[in-house]
Amino acid sequence: MPSKGAKESAGAPGDRPSPRRRRADAERSRSAIVDAAVRLLGERPEASVEAIAAAAGVTRQTVYAHYPSRNEVLTAVFDRLTAETDAALDSARLDELPAATGLLRLLDVSWEIADRYPGLRHAEPPPADRRQESEQHRPITDRLERIARRGQESGEFDRGAEPRWLAAATVALGHAAGAEVAAGRMTPAAAAEALRTGVLRLYGADAEARPLPDE
Amino acid sequence: MPSKGAKESAGAPGDRPSPRRRRADAERSRSAIVDAAVRLLGERPEASVEAIAAAAGVTRQTVYAHYPSRNEVLTAVFDRLTAETDAALDSARLDELPAATGLLRLLDVSWEIADRYPGLRHAEPPPADRRQESEQHRPITDRLERIARRGQESGEFDRGAEPRWLAAATVALGHAAGAEVAAGRMTPAAAAEALRTGVLRLYGADAEARPLPDE
DNA sequence: GGCAAAGTCGTACACCTTGTCAAAGTTAAG
DNA sequence: CTTAACTTTGACAAGGTGTACGACTTTGCC
């Protein structure tokens, strides 16, 4: 790419909080694109921009009018899913539960959402944004971290591990459980159960403090 | 490149045992390509076939003469690394150690090798072979599984979890630890330590059975 | 040493995908 | 209704994958 002008001034791709004068039209396109991308990438992570555009009912150029690159679309998809999970976790009122219970609750909620978009687990994180891959999970890991800390202070969890690491490890175990299901080596129920007990062990939760598993 | 069509049906990437009618020349090229690929992809996972070929000192066409597609090269790289790890684990004599000690030993050995090729952690698994992604780890997970089973039978580990799941979870935790280091959120030493204790907890190892951490 | 086959190179091509550009047509907003 | 925002059409450059084939080197082996 010799010409890399970057003079996309007039156009307004992903914009800041100032609702300057964006038309409802554009907003509709944006979400149509993300919707389609979520759906398509959920099945075929390598779907092209063309395919996404078609599925969204717009042209490829329109996609580029809103997102400067394919990666930005990927990021938008990721953000959408994270937001969805985050919202679901909000209504779960984790903070009002005992740490261990809250942890299990979080696991269930996240698990269910992640399960809705099977292919997205393998969606390659945007190569450029790879370093921010963990930032994407931030809202979720933050909650995990808080729960871990709270449980450690209340004595529900062992104090031997750093909350940040526990959070990362939890996400990793969640992915592993999902992969086992995807590979057909475990049933969803078995994987969910294994995940629950595994995480509790990781946190050093008292075995007897364990609430009963649902279903 | 069409010259080798029929012969390669078996497709076993190990390829050592059948020097049937392959020239030393070709063998040299093959390993030069994999060498270069390991090196290049270790830094830049999206390296093109052209780049790999150049680094190997051959032409792109020669690469295609040996590997029908880019993915096959990726697979060969993966296999090479797995083989290396497997060999290292062989000389570690894990079976002669107590299960818990052997587990920690395996962790250390694998960790060190994985650490040698930082970028490869993020190398996108060949889209086509994605379902076999776990098969690639097979030699390692098999060992893990065996250790888990052995430890459970000897009473060193808790019996509450299936060995297969423990193996998968261990690999996942290993990746997570590596990611934390790569992201600069943990020092290698801290991550390795967190991994050790985390895995032991996961397996339900008696805390007192824990050998002292080296270094 | 010489010869045929295996292997490699050079060049060329078909195809796809990502980004970019500009002009013309539509649609929403004031 | 008029303007600016948005979308579409169409075209293009760059770069990657995979294929094809003729010509040139190297190896294996007699």
PDB file of C-alpha atoms in Angstrom, chain A residues 4-129:
ATOM      1  CA  LYS A   4      -1.748   5.591   2.902  1.00  0.00           C
ATOM      2  CA  GLY A   5      -3.340   8.973   3.126  1.00  0.00           C
ATOM      3  CA  ALA A   6      -5.565   8.487   6.123  1.00  0.00           C
ATOM      4  CA  LYS A   7      -7.427  11.617   5.269  1.00  0.00           C
ATOM      5  CA  GLU A   8     -10.762  10.190   6.209  1.00  0.00           C
ATOM      6  CA  SER A   9     -11.638  13.423   7.938  1.00  0.00           C
ATOM      7  CA  ALA A  10     -15.065  14.236   6.557  1.00  0.00           C
ATOM      8  CA  GLY A  11     -16.470  10.759   6.809  1.00  0.00           C
ATOM      9  CA  ALA A  12     -17.249   9.727  10.330  1.00  0.00           C
ATOM     10  CA  PRO A  13     -16.397   6.161  11.099  1.00  0.00           C
ATOM     11  CA  GLY A  14     -16.807   5.044  14.667  1.00  0.00           C
ATOM     12  CA  ASP A  15     -17.343   8.333  16.393  1.00  0.00           C
ATOM     13  CA  ARG A  16     -17.009   9.875  19.746  1.00  0.00           C
ATOM     14  CA  PRO A  17     -19.752  10.688  22.172  1.00  0.00           C
ATOM     15  CA  SER A  18     -20.674  13.893  20.360  1.00  0.00           C
ATOM     16  CA  PRO A  19     -23.935  13.171  18.499  1.00  0.00           C
ATOM     17  CA  ARG A  20     -22.975  15.701  15.908  1.00  0.00           C
ATOM     18  CA  ARG A  21     -25.519  14.953  13.284  1.00  0.00           C
ATOM     19  CA  ARG A  22     -25.561  11.263  12.590  1.00  0.00           C
ATOM     20  CA  ARG A  23     -28.542  10.121  10.631  1.00  0.00           C
ATOM     21  CA  ALA A  24     -30.772   7.353  11.900  1.00  0.00           C
ATOM     22  CA  ASP A  25     -30.021   5.736   8.611  1.00  0.00           C
ATOM     23  CA  ALA A  26     -26.385   5.319   9.383  1.00  0.00           C
ATOM     24  CA  GLU A  27     -27.041   3.972  12.826  1.00  0.00           C
ATOM     25  CA  ARG A  28     -29.322   1.377  11.327  1.00  0.00           C
ATOM     26  CA  SER A  29     -26.615   0.285   8.921  1.00  0.00           C
ATOM     27  CA  ARG A  30     -24.073   0.065  11.658  1.00  0.00           C
ATOM     28  CA  SER A  31     -26.090  -2.289  13.747  1.00  0.00           C
ATOM     29  CA  ALA A  32     -27.222  -4.267  10.730  1.00  0.00           C
ATOM     30  CA  ILE A  33     -23.576  -4.828   9.934  1.00  0.00           C
ATOM     31  CA  VAL A  34     -22.660  -5.883  13.422  1.00  0.00           C
ATOM     32  CA  ASP A  35     -25.717  -8.099  13.612  1.00  0.00           C
ATOM     33  CA  ALA A  36     -24.768  -9.825  10.398  1.00  0.00           C
ATOM     34  CA  ALA A  37     -21.149 -10.073  11.440  1.00  0.00           C
ATOM     35  CA  VAL A  38     -22.058 -11.692  14.728  1.00  0.00           C
ATOM     36  CA  ARG A  39     -24.221 -14.173  12.939  1.00  0.00           C
ATOM     37  CA  LEU A  40     -21.828 -14.952  10.116  1.00  0.00           C
ATOM     38  CA  LEU A  41     -18.654 -15.076  12.144  1.00  0.00           C
ATOM     39  CA  GLY A  42     -20.485 -17.203  14.629  1.00  0.00           C
ATOM     40  CA  GLU A  43     -20.469 -19.919  12.028  1.00  0.00           C
ATOM     41  CA  ARG A  44     -17.564 -19.063   9.786  1.00  0.00           C
ATOM     42  CA  PRO A  45     -14.835 -17.009  11.435  1.00  0.00           C
ATOM     43  CA  GLU A  46     -13.127 -16.325   8.145  1.00  0.00           C
ATOM     44  CA  ALA A  47     -16.153 -14.727   6.511  1.00  0.00           C
ATOM     45  CA  SER A  48     -15.158 -11.937   4.163  1.00  0.00           C
ATOM     46  CA  VAL A  49     -16.249  -8.332   4.395  1.00  0.00           C
ATOM     47  CA  GLU A  50     -18.196  -8.896   1.228  1.00  0.00           C
ATOM     48  CA  ALA A  51     -20.144 -11.725   2.797  1.00  0.00           C
ATOM     49  CA  ILE A  52     -20.848  -9.722   5.924  1.00  0.00           C
ATOM     50  CA  ALA A  53     -22.021  -6.778   3.868  1.00  0.00           C
ATOM     51  CA  ALA A  54     -24.301  -8.981   1.829  1.00  0.00           C
ATOM     52  CA  ALA A  55     -25.763 -10.558   4.934  1.00  0.00           C
ATOM     53  CA  ALA A  56     -26.339  -7.097   6.342  1.00  0.00           C
ATOM     54  CA  GLY A  57     -28.087  -6.000   3.195  1.00  0.00           C
ATOM     55  CA  VAL A  58     -25.571  -3.325   2.335  1.00  0.00           C
ATOM     56  CA  THR A  59     -22.583  -2.942   0.094  1.00  0.00           C
ATOM     57  CA  ARG A  60     -19.030  -3.660   0.960  1.00  0.00           C
ATOM     58  CA  GLN A  61     -18.243   0.021   0.611  1.00  0.00           C
ATOM     59  CA  THR A  62     -20.871   0.888   3.164  1.00  0.00           C
ATOM     60  CA  VAL A  63     -19.147  -1.351   5.616  1.00  0.00           C
ATOM     61  CA  TYR A  64     -15.927   0.471   5.002  1.00  0.00           C
ATOM     62  CA  ALA A  65     -17.780   3.734   5.451  1.00  0.00           C
ATOM     63  CA  HIS A  66     -18.462   2.730   9.022  1.00  0.00           C
ATOM     64  CA  TYR A  67     -15.497   0.602   9.924  1.00  0.00           C
ATOM     65  CA  PRO A  68     -12.096   1.467   8.514  1.00  0.00           C
ATOM     66  CA  SER A  69     -10.985  -2.127   8.327  1.00  0.00           C
ATOM     67  CA  ARG A  70     -12.127  -5.665   8.738  1.00  0.00           C
ATOM     68  CA  ASN A  71     -10.473  -5.792  12.108  1.00  0.00           C
ATOM     69  CA  GLU A  72     -12.585  -2.928  13.317  1.00  0.00           C
ATOM     70  CA  VAL A  73     -15.642  -4.944  12.440  1.00  0.00           C
ATOM     71  CA  LEU A  74     -14.242  -7.839  14.409  1.00  0.00           C
ATOM     72  CA  THR A  75     -13.655  -5.547  17.324  1.00  0.00           C
ATOM     73  CA  ALA A  76     -17.196  -4.245  17.107  1.00  0.00           C
ATOM     74  CA  VAL A  77     -18.501  -7.771  17.187  1.00  0.00           C
ATOM     75  CA  PHE A  78     -16.409  -8.542  20.197  1.00  0.00           C
ATOM     76  CA  ASP A  79     -17.589  -5.421  21.929  1.00  0.00           C
ATOM     77  CA  ARG A  80     -21.176  -6.213  21.233  1.00  0.00           C
ATOM     78  CA  LEU A  81     -20.873  -9.628  22.795  1.00  0.00           C
ATOM     79  CA  THR A  82     -18.972  -8.320  25.760  1.00  0.00           C
ATOM     80  CA  ALA A  83     -21.612  -5.690  26.309  1.00  0.00           C
ATOM     81  CA  GLU A  84     -24.335  -8.284  26.132  1.00  0.00           C
ATOM     82  CA  THR A  85     -22.595 -10.435  28.688  1.00  0.00           C
ATOM     83  CA  ASP A  86     -21.893  -7.468  30.842  1.00  0.00           C
ATOM     84  CA  ALA A  87     -25.537  -6.468  30.850  1.00  0.00           C
ATOM     85  CA  ALA A  88     -26.626  -9.967  31.717  1.00  0.00           C
ATOM     86  CA  LEU A  89     -24.188 -10.010  34.581  1.00  0.00           C
ATOM     87  CA  ASP A  90     -25.512  -6.710  35.782  1.00  0.00           C
ATOM     88  CA  SER A  91     -28.974  -8.062  36.239  1.00  0.00           C
ATOM     89  CA  ALA A  92     -27.545 -11.077  37.996  1.00  0.00           C
ATOM     90  CA  ARG A  93     -26.677  -8.914  41.009  1.00  0.00           C
ATOM     91  CA  LEU A  94     -23.501 -10.810  41.728  1.00  0.00           C
ATOM     92  CA  ASP A  95     -22.424  -8.452  44.443  1.00  0.00           C
ATOM     93  CA  GLU A  96     -25.375  -9.272  46.598  1.00  0.00           C
ATOM     94  CA  LEU A  97     -24.481 -12.964  46.670  1.00  0.00           C
ATOM     95  CA  PRO A  98     -21.823 -14.798  48.628  1.00  0.00           C
ATOM     96  CA  ALA A  99     -18.613 -14.808  46.638  1.00  0.00           C
ATOM     97  CA  ALA A 100     -18.720 -18.488  45.792  1.00  0.00           C
ATOM     98  CA  THR A 101     -22.315 -18.344  44.690  1.00  0.00           C
ATOM     99  CA  GLY A 102     -21.694 -15.213  42.685  1.00  0.00           C
ATOM    100  CA  LEU A 103     -18.778 -16.872  40.992  1.00  0.00           C
ATOM    101  CA  LEU A 104     -20.876 -19.838  39.942  1.00  0.00           C
ATOM    102  CA  ARG A 105     -23.613 -17.527  38.796  1.00  0.00           C
ATOM    103  CA  LEU A 106     -21.196 -15.595  36.649  1.00  0.00           C
ATOM    104  CA  LEU A 107     -19.965 -18.812  35.158  1.00  0.00           C
ATOM    105  CA  ASP A 108     -23.460 -19.901  34.235  1.00  0.00           C
ATOM    106  CA  VAL A 109     -24.466 -16.618  32.691  1.00  0.00           C
ATOM    107  CA  SER A 110     -21.283 -16.268  30.658  1.00  0.00           C
ATOM    108  CA  TRP A 111     -21.378 -19.862  29.634  1.00  0.00           C
ATOM    109  CA  GLU A 112     -24.840 -19.546  28.266  1.00  0.00           C
ATOM    110  CA  ILE A 113     -24.061 -16.502  26.182  1.00  0.00           C
ATOM    111  CA  ALA A 114     -20.792 -17.846  24.884  1.00  0.00           C
ATOM    112  CA  ASP A 115     -22.635 -20.970  23.944  1.00  0.00           C
ATOM    113  CA  ARG A 116     -24.957 -19.006  21.722  1.00  0.00           C
ATOM    114  CA  TYR A 117     -22.204 -18.173  19.286  1.00  0.00           C
ATOM    115  CA  PRO A 118     -20.221 -21.359  18.858  1.00  0.00           C
ATOM    116  CA  GLY A 119     -17.948 -20.312  16.025  1.00  0.00           C
ATOM    117  CA  LEU A 120     -16.945 -17.079  17.643  1.00  0.00           C
ATOM    118  CA  ARG A 121     -14.805 -18.880  20.124  1.00  0.00           C
ATOM    119  CA  HIS A 122     -12.346 -19.509  17.365  1.00  0.00           C
ATOM    120  CA  ALA A 123     -12.649 -16.157  15.686  1.00  0.00           C
ATOM    121  CA  GLU A 124      -9.118 -15.019  15.329  1.00  0.00           C
ATOM    122  CA  PRO A 125      -8.621 -11.956  17.405  1.00  0.00           C
ATOM    123  CA  PRO A 126      -7.744  -9.101  15.119  1.00  0.00           C
ATOM    124  CA  PRO A 127      -4.019  -9.521  14.557  1.00  0.00           C
ATOM    125  CA  ALA A 128      -3.399  -5.853  15.107  1.00  0.00           C
ATOM    126  CA  ASP A 129      -5.437  -5.712  18.266  1.00  0.00           C
TER     127      ASP A 129
END
